[in-house]
Each structure stands twice: as C-alpha cells, then as structure tokens.
Coordinates of C-alpha atoms in Angstrom, one line a residue:
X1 CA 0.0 0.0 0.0
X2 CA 1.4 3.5 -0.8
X3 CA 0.6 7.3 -0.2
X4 CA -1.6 7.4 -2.9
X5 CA -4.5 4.5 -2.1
X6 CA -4.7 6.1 1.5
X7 CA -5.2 9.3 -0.4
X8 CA -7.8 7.7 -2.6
X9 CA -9.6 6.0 0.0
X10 CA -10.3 9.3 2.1
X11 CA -10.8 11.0 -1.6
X12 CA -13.5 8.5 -2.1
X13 CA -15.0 8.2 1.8
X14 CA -14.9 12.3 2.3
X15 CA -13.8 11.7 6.1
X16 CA -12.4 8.8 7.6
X17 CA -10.8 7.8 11.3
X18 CA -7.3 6.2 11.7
X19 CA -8.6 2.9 13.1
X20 CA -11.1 2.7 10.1
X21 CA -8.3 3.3 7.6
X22 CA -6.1 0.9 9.0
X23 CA -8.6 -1.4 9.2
X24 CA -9.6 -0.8 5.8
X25 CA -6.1 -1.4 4.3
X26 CA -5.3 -4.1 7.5
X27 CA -2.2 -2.3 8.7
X28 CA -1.8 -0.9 12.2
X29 CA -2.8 2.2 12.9
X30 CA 0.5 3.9 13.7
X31 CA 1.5 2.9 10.1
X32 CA -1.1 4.7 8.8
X33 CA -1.1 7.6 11.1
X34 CA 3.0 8.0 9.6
X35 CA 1.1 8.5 6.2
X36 CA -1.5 10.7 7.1
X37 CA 0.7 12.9 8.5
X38 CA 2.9 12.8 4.8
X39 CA -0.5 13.7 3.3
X40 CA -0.9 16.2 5.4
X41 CA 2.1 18.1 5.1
X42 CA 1.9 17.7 1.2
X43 CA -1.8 19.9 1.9
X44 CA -4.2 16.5 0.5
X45 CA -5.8 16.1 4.1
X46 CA -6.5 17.3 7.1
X47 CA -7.0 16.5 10.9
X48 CA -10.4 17.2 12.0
X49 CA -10.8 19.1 15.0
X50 CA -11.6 16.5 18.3
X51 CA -14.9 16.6 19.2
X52 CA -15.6 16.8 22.6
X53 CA -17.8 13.9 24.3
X54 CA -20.9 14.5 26.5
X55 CA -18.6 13.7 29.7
X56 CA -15.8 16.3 28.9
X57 CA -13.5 14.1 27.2
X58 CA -11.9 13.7 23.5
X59 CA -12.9 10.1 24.3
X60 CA -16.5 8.5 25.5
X61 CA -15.0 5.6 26.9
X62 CA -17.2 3.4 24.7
X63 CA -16.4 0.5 22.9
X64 CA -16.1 1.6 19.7
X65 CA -12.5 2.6 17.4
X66 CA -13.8 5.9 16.3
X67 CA -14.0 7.6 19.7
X68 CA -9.7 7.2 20.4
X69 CA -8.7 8.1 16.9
X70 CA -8.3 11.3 14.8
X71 CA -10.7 11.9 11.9
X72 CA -9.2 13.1 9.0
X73 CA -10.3 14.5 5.8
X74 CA -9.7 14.6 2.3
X75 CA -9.0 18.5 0.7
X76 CA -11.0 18.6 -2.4
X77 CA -8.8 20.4 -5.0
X78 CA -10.0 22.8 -7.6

C-alpha cells in the first residue's frame, strides 16, 4: 500500500478515522497515522478538530474505534 490509495480511499470516503483506515487497508494504525501525516504536510488532508464527548473528554469511553482516533479528511482540490 502506498501514499496514494490512502489518499484515494479518504478521496473517495470524504472523512475517515485512523482505526477505520487501518482497518480498511489491514495495517496498524501507527503505520497509517505515519502517512496521514505525509499527506498532510503535502496539503491533501486534514486532521479534524476532536470533538468533545458529552462527559468532557476527546474520548466517550465506549467501545467503539472511532472515539480514540483522529478523523481526517480529504481536501478537495479545484
């Protein structure tokens, strides 16, 4: 997998969290986070802001992925 399929895939998706791309591509989220952050810099995505959860946190304490990683998402280009 390379730069450009995590590019495509958040392209495609519009916004996407770190566990559900790794997931997605079935690498470990720290790999992907590495690319994200490459994509980033090269101005082809963005980190969402954290959204605060109803207890005060970044992070509801359930069970699912989405709440304890970043959301990112794709810059549309004119």
């Amino acid at each position: 997998m390379i730069l450009s399929d995590v590019n495509r895939y958040l392209r495609d998706r519009g916004r996407a969290n770190t566990s559900d791309i790794a997931l997605h591509f079935g690498i470990a989220p720290t790999a992907v986070e590495g690319m994200l952050q490459t994509l980033q810099e090269r101005g082809r995505v963005r980190a969402l802001p954290t959204q605060t959860s109803p207890c005060g946190t970044s992070c509801c304490n359930c069970s699912s992925s989405a709440c304890a990683s970043q959301m990112w998402e794709a810059i549309k280009k004119h």
